[in-house]
mmCIF file of C-alpha atoms (C1' of nucleotides) in Angstrom:
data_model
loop_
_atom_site.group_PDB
_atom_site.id
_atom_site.type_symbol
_atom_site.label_atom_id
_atom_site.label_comp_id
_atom_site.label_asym_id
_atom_site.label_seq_id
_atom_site.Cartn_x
_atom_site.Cartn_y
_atom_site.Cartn_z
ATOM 1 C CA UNK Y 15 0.000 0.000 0.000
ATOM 2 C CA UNK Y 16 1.833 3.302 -0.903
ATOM 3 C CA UNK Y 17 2.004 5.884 1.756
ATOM 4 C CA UNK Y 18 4.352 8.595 2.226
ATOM 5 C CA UNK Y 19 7.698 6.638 1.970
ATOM 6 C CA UNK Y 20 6.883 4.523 -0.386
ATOM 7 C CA UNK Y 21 5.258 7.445 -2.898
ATOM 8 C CA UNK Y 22 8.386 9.472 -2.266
ATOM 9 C CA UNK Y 23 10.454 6.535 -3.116
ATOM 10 C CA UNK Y 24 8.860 7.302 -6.631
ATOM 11 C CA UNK Y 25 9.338 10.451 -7.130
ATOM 12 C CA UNK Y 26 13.093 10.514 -6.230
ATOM 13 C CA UNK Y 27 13.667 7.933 -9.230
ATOM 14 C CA UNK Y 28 11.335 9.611 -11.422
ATOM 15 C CA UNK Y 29 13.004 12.997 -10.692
ATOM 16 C CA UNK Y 30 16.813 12.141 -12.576
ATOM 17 C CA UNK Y 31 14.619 10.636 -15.706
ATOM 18 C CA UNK Y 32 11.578 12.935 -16.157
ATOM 19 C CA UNK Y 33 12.712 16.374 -15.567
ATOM 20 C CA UNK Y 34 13.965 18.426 -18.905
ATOM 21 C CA UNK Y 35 12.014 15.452 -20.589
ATOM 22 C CA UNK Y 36 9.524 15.429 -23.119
ATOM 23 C CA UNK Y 37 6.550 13.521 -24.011
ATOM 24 C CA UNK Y 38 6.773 11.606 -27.405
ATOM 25 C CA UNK Y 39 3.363 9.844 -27.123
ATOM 26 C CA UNK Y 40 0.494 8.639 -24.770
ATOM 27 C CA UNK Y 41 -1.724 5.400 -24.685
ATOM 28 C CA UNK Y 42 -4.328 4.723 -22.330
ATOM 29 C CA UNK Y 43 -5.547 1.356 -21.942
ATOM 30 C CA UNK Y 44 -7.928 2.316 -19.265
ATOM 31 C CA UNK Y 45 -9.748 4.709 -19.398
ATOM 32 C CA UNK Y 46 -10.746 4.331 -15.270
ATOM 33 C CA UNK Y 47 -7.055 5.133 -14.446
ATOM 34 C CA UNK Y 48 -8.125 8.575 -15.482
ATOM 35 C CA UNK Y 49 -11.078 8.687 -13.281
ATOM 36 C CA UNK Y 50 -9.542 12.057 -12.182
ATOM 37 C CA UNK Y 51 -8.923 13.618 -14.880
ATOM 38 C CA UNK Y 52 -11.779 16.258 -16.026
ATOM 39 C CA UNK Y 53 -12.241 15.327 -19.888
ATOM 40 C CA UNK Y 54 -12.270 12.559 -22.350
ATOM 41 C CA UNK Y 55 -8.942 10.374 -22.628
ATOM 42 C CA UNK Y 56 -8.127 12.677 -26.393
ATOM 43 C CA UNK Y 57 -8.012 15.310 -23.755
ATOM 44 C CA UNK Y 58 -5.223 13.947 -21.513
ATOM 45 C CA UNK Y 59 -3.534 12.978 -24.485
ATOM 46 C CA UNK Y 60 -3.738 16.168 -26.215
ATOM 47 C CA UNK Y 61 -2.445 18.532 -23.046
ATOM 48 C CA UNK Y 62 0.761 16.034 -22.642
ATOM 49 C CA UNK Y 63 1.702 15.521 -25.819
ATOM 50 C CA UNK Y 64 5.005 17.232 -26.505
ATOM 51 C CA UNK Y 65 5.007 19.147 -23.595
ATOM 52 C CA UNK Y 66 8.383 19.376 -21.699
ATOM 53 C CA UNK Y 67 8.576 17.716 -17.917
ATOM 54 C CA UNK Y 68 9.940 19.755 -15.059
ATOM 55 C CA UNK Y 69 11.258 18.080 -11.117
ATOM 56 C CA UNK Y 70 8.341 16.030 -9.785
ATOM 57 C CA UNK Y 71 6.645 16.851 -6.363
ATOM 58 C CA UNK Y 72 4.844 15.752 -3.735
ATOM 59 C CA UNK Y 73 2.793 16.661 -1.001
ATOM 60 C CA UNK Y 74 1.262 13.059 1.047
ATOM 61 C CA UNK Y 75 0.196 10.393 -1.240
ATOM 62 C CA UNK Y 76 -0.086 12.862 -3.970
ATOM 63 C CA UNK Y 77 2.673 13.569 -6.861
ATOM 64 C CA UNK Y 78 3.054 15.749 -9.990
ATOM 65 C CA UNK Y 79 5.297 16.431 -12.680
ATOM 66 C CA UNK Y 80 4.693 20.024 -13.734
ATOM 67 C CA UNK Y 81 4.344 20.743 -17.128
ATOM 68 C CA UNK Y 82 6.820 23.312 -19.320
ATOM 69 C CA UNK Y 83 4.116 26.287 -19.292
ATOM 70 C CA UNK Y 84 4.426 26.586 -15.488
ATOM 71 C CA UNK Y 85 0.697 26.257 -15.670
ATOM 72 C CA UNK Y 86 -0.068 22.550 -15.437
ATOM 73 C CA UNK Y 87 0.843 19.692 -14.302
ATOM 74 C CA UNK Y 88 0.281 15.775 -14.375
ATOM 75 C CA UNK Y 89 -0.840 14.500 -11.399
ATOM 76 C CA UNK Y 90 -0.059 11.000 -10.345
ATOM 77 C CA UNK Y 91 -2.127 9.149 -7.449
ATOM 78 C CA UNK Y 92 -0.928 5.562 -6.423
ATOM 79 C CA UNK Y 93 -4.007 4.517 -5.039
ATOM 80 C CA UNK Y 94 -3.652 1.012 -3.691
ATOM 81 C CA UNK Y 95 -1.865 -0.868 -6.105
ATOM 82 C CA UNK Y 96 -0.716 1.672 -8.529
ATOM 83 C CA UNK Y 97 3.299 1.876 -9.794
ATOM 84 C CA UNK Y 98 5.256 3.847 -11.872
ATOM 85 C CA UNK Y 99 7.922 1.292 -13.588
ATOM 86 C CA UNK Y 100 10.461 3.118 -15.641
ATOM 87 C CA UNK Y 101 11.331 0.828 -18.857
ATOM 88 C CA UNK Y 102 13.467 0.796 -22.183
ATOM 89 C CA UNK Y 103 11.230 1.306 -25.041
ATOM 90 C CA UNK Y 104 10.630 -2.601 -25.784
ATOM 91 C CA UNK Y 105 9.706 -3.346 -22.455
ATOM 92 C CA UNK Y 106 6.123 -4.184 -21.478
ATOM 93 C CA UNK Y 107 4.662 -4.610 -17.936
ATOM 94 C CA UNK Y 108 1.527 -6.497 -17.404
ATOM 95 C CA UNK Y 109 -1.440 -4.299 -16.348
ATOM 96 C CA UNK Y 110 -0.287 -1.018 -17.757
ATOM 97 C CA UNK Y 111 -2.689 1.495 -17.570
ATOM 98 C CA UNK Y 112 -1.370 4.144 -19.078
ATOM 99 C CA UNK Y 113 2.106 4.439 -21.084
ATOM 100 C CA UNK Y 114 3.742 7.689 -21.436
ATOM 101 C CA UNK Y 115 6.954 7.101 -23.873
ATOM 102 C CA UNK Y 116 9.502 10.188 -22.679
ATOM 103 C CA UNK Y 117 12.737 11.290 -24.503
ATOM 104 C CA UNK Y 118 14.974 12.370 -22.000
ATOM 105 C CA UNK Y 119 18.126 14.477 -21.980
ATOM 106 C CA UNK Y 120 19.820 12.211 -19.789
ATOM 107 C CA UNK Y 121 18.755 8.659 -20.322
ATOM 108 C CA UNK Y 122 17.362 9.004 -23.996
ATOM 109 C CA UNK Y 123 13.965 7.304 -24.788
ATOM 110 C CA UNK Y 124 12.050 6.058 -21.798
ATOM 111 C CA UNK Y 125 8.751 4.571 -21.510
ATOM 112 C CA UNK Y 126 6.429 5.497 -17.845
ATOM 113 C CA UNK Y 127 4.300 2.304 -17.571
ATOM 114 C CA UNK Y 128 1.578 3.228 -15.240
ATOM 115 C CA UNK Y 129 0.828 -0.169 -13.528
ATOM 116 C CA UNK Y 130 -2.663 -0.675 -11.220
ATOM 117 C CA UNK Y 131 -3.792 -3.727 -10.391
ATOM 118 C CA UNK Y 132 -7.167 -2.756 -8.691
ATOM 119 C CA UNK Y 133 -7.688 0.964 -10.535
ATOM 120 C CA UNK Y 134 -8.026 2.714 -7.277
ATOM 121 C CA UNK Y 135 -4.808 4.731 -8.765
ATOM 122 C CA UNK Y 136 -4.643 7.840 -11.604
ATOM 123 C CA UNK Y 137 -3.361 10.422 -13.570
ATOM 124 C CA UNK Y 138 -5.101 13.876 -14.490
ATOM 125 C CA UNK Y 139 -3.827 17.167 -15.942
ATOM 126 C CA UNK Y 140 -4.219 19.877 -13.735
ATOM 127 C CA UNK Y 141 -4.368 23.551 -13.015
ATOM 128 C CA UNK Y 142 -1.433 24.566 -10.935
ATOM 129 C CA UNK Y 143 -2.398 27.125 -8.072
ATOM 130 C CA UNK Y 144 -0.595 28.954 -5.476
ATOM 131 C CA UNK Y 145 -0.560 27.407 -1.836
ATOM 132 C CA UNK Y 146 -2.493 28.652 0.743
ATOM 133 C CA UNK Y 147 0.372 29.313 2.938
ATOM 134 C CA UNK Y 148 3.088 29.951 0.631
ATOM 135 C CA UNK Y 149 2.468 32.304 -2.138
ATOM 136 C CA UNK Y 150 5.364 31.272 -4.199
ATOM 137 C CA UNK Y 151 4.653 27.386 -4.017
ATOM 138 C CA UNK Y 152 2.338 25.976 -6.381
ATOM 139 C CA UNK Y 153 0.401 23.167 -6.737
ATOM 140 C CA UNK Y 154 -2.091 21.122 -8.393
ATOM 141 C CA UNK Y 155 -6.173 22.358 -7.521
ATOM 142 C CA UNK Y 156 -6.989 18.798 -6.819
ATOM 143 C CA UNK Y 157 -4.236 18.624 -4.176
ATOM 144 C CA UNK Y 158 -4.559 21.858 -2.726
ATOM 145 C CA UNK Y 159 -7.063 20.481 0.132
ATOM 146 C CA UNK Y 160 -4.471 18.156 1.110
ATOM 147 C CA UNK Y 161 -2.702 19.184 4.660
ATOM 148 C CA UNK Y 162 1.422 19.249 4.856
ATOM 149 C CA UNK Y 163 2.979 15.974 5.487
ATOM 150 C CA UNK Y 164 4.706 15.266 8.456
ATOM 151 C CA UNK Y 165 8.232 15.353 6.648
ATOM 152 C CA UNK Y 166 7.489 18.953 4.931
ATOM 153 C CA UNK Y 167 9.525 21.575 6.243
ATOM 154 C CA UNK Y 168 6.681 23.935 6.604
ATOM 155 C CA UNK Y 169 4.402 21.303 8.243
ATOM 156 C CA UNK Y 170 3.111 23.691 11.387
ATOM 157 C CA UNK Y 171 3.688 21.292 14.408
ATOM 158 C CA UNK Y 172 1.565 23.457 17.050
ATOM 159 C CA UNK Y 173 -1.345 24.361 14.533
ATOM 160 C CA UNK Y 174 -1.649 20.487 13.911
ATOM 161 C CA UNK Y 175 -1.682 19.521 17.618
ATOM 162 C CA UNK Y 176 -4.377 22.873 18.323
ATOM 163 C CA UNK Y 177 -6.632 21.257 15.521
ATOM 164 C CA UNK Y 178 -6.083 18.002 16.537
ATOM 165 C CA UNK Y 179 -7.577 18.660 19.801
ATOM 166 C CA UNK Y 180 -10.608 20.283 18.493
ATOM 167 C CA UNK Y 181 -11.332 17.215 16.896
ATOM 168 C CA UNK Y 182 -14.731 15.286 18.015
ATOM 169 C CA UNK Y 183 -13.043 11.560 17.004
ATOM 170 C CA UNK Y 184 -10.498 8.711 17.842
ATOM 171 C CA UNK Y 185 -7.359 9.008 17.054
ATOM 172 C CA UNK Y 186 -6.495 6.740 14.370
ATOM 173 C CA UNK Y 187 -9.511 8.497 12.122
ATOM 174 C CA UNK Y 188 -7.632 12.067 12.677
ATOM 175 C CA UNK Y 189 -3.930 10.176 11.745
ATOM 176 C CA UNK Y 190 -5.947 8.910 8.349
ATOM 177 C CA UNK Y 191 -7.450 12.134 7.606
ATOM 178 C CA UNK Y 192 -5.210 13.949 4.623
ATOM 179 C CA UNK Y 193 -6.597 17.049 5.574
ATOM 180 C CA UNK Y 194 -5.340 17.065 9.264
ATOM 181 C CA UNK Y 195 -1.804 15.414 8.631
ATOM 182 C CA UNK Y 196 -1.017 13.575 5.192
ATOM 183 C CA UNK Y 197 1.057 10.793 4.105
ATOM 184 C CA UNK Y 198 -0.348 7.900 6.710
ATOM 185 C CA UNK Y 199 -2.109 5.398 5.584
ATOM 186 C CA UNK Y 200 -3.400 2.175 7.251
ATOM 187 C CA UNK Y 201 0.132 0.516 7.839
ATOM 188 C CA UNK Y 202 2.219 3.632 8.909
ATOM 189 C CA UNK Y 203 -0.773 4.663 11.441
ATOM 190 C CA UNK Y 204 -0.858 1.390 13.319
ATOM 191 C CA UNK Y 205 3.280 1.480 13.365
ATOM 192 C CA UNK Y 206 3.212 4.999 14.926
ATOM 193 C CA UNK Y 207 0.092 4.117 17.249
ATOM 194 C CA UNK Y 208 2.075 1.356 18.795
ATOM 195 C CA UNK Y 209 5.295 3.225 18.944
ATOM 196 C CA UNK Y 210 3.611 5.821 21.016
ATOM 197 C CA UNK Y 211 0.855 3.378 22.551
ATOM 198 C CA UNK Y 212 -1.441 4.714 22.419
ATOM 199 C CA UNK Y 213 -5.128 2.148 21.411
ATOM 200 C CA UNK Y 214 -6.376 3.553 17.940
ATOM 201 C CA UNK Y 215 -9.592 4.231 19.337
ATOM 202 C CA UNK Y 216 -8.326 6.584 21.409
ATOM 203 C CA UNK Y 217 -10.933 9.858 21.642
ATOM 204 C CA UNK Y 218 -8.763 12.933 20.306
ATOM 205 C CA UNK Y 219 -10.433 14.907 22.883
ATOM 206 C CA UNK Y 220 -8.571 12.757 25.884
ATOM 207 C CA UNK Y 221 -5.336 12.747 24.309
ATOM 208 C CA UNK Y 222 -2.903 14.319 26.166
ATOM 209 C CA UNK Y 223 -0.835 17.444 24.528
ATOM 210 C CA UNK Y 224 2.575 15.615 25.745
ATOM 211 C CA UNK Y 225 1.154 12.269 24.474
ATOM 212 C CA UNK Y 226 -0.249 14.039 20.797
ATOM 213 C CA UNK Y 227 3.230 15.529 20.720
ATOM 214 C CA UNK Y 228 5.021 11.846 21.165
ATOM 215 C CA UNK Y 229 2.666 10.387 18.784
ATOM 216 C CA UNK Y 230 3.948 13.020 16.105
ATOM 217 C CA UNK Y 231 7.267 12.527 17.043
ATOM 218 C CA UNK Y 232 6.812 8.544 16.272
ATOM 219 C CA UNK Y 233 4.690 9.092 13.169
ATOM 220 C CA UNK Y 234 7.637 10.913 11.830
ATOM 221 C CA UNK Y 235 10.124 8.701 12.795
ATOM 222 C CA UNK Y 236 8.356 5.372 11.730
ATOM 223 C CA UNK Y 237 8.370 7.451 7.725
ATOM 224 C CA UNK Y 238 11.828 8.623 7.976
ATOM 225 C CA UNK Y 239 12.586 4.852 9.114
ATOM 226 C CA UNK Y 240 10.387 3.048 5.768
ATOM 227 C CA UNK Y 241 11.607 5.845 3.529
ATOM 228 C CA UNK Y 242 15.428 4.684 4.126
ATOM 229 C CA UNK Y 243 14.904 1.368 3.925
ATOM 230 C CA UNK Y 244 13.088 2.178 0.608
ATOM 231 C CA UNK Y 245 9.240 1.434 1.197
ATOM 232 C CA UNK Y 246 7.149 -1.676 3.014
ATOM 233 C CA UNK Y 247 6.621 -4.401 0.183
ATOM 234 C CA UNK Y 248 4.554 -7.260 0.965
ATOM 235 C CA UNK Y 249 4.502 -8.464 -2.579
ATOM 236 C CA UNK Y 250 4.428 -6.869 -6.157
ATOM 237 C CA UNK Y 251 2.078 -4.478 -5.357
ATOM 238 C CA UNK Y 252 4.789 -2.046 -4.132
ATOM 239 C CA UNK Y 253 7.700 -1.783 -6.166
ATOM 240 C CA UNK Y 254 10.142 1.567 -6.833
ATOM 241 C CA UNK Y 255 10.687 2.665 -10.675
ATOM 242 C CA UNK Y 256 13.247 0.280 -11.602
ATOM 243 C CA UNK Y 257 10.608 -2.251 -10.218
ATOM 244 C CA UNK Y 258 12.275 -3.395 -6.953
ATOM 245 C CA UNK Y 259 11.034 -3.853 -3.597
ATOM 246 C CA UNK Y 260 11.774 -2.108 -0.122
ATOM 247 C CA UNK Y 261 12.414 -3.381 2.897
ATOM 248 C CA UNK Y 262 10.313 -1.963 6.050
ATOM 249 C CA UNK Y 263 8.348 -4.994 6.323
ATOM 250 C CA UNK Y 264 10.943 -6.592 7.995
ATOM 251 C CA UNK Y 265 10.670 -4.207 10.212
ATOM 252 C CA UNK Y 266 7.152 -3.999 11.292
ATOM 253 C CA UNK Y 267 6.124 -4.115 14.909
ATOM 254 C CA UNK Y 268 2.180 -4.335 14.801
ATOM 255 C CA UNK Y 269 0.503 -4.190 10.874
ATOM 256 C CA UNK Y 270 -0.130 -7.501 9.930
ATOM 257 C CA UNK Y 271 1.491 -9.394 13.148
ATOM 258 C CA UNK Y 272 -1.895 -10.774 14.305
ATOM 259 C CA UNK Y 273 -0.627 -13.589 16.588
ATOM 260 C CA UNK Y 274 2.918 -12.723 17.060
ATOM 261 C CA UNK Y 275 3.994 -11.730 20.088
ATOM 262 C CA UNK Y 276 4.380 -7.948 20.957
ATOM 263 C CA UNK Y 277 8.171 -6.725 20.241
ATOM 264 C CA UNK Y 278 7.789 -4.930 23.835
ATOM 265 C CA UNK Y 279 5.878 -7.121 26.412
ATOM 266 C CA UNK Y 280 5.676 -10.580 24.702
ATOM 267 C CA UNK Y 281 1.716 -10.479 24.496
ATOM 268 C CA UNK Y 282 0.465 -11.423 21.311
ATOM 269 C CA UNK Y 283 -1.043 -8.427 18.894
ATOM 270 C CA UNK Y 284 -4.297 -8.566 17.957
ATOM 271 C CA UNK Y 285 -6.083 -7.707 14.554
ATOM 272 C CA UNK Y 286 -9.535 -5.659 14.968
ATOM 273 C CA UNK Y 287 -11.810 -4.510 11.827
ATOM 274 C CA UNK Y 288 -12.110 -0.525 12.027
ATOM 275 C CA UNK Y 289 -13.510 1.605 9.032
ATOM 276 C CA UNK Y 290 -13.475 -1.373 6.562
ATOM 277 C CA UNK Y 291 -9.571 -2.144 7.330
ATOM 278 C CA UNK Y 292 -7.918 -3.876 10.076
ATOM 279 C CA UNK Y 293 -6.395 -2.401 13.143
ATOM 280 C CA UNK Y 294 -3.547 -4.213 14.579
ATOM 281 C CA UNK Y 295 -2.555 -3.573 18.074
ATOM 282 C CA UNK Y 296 -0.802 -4.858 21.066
ATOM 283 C CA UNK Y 297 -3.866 -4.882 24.389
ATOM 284 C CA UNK Y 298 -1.873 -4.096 26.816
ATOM 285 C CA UNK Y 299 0.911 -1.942 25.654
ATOM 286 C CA UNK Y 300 -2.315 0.394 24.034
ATOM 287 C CA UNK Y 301 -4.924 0.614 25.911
ATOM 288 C CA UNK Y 302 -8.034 3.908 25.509
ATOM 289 C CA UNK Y 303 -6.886 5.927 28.486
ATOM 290 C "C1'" DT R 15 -19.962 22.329 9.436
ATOM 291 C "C1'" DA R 16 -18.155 18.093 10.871
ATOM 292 C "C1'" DA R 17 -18.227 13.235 11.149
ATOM 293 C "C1'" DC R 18 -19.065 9.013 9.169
ATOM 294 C "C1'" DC R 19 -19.514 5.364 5.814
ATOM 295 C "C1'" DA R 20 -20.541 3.025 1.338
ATOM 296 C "C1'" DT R 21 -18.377 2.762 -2.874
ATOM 297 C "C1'" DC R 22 -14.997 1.803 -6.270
ATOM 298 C "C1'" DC R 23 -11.769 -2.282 -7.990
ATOM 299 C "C1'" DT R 24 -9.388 -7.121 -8.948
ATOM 300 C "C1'" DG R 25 -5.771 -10.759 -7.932
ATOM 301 C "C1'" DT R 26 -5.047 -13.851 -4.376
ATOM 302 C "C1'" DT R 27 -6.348 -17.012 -0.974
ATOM 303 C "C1'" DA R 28 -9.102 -19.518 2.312
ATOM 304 C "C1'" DG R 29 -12.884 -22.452 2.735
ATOM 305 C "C1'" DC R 30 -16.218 -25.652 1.179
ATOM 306 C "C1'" DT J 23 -9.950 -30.501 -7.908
ATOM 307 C "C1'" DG J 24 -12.673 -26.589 -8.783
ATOM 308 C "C1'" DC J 25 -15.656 -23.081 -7.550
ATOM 309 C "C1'" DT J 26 -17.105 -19.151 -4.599
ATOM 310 C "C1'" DA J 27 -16.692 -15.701 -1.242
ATOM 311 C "C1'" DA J 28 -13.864 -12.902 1.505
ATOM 312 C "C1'" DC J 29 -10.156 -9.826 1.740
ATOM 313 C "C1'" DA J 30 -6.858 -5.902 1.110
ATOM 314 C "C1'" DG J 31 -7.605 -0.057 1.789
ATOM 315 C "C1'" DG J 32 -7.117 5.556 -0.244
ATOM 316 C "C1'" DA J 33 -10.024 8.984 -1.563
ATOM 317 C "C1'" DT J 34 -14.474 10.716 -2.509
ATOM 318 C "C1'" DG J 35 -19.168 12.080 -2.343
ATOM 319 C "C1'" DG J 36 -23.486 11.445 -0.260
ATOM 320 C "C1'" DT J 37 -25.870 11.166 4.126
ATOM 321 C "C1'" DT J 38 -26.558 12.005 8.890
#
DNA sequence: TAACCATCCTGTTAGC
DNA sequence: TGCTAACAGGATGGTT
């Protein structure tokens, strides 16, 4: 499942291939991979066409590659399942999506093979719009509603922890909302939850400010963790752009150890369904206090 | 306005 | 052995 680490993990190896590229053609095999895109497929195809690539971004689970005008960009959502493989011109990749074929200064002709097993991934051109709190940054209206990731330098600690506590929920719903804190997703909010115990159903309004500020301080230390040991790969459904996997799922302490016993106290972690996904968490190191 | 939840989607796997 | 149902979860839009 792509969260922060693993979507930056992307974007670093797109950045040395893509930028001062341009596109030489576009196929879309799917027209659901561009369920975000506002227009017909032609349309896609028409605004990338030819159009020079500048340094990919990111903000959470979100990335774009602007485009040469300044004014667009393509915007790139992993979804569940979704990779970007970077390939020689002959190579194919089963379930491509979408195929972008690049010529690039660096590396010559490239093919982008947008891979997504389950289409909860896309693409979409997009207006690019100045930030809300930086004037000079821009970025992509459909990503503009997105919060500051944990690992942004101008992610606001003490406004995060002030809205936090306004909140009216539990804890692990506030860590998965991308409008409060982005970048977490099911695996990386369990890690941090145990690291700080602290139970996932936690009501924000209880939460201590010295406990919210430890839970920050593990949520951005279990990232920084995954991101340099490249990503959490279970299987293929994770994979950088030269197609290989990371290695944070070695080092997992609660997601998906149902059974084994708790790296702390010895008691085994238990799995619990929670807004349509599982919660994994050790009883007695995090318990709703 | 905020919180919540059904929905989308398919390869893999467990169970019968 | 072969079929079916359950499962995985990020973002969104509709409902409460």
């Amino acid at each position: 499942m792509p969260e922060l680490p693993e979507v930056e993990v992307v974007r670093a190896g797109l950045e040395p291939a893509v930028t001062g590229a341009t596109v030489a053609s576009v196929q879309v095999y799917d027209e659901r991979s561009l369920r975000r895109h506002p227009g017909p497929s032609e349309d896609f195809i028409d605004r990338l066409i030819d159009r020079g690539m500048l340094a990919p971004e990111r903000r959470g689970k979100f990335m774009w590659i602007p485009l040469d005008s300044g004014t667009e960009a393509l915007v790139l959502h992993l979804g569940m399942s979704g990779q970007v493989l970077l390939r020689d011109r002959d190579t194919d990749d089963l379930r491509t999506r979408i195929r972008i074929e690049l010529d690039s200064p660096h590396h010559g002709p490239l093919r982008l093979n947008f891979v997504d097993q389950r289409i909860f991934g896309s693409m979409a051109i997009d207006t690019l719009v100045p930030t809300r709190d930086a004037a000079l940054q821009l970025i992509p209206i459909a990503v503009a509603h997105i919060a500051r990731d944990p690992l942004d330098d101008r992610f606001d600690d003490a406004a995060f922890l002030s809205r936090l506590a306004k909140k009216n929920t539990t804890i692990k719903r506030a860590l998965l909302d991308q409008t409060l804190i982005s970048g977490i997703g099911n695996i990386y909010a369990d890690e941090a939850l145990w690291a700080a115990k602290i139970h996932y159903d936690q009501p924000t309004g209880a939460l201590s400010r010295p406990r919210a500020k430890l839970l920050l301080a593990e949520v951005r230390a279990v990232l920084t963790k995954a991101l340099a040991e490249g990503g959490t790969s279970f299987d293929a459904q994770y994979l950088n752009v030269n197609g290989q996997s990371g290695y944070f799922a070695h080092s997992l302490n609660a997601y998906g150890q149902q059974g084994e016993p708790c790296p702390r106290c010895g008691r085994p972690i238990v799995r619990e369904s929670f807004m349509n996904r599982g919660s994994h968490f050790c009883p007695w190191c995090q318990r709703v206090r």
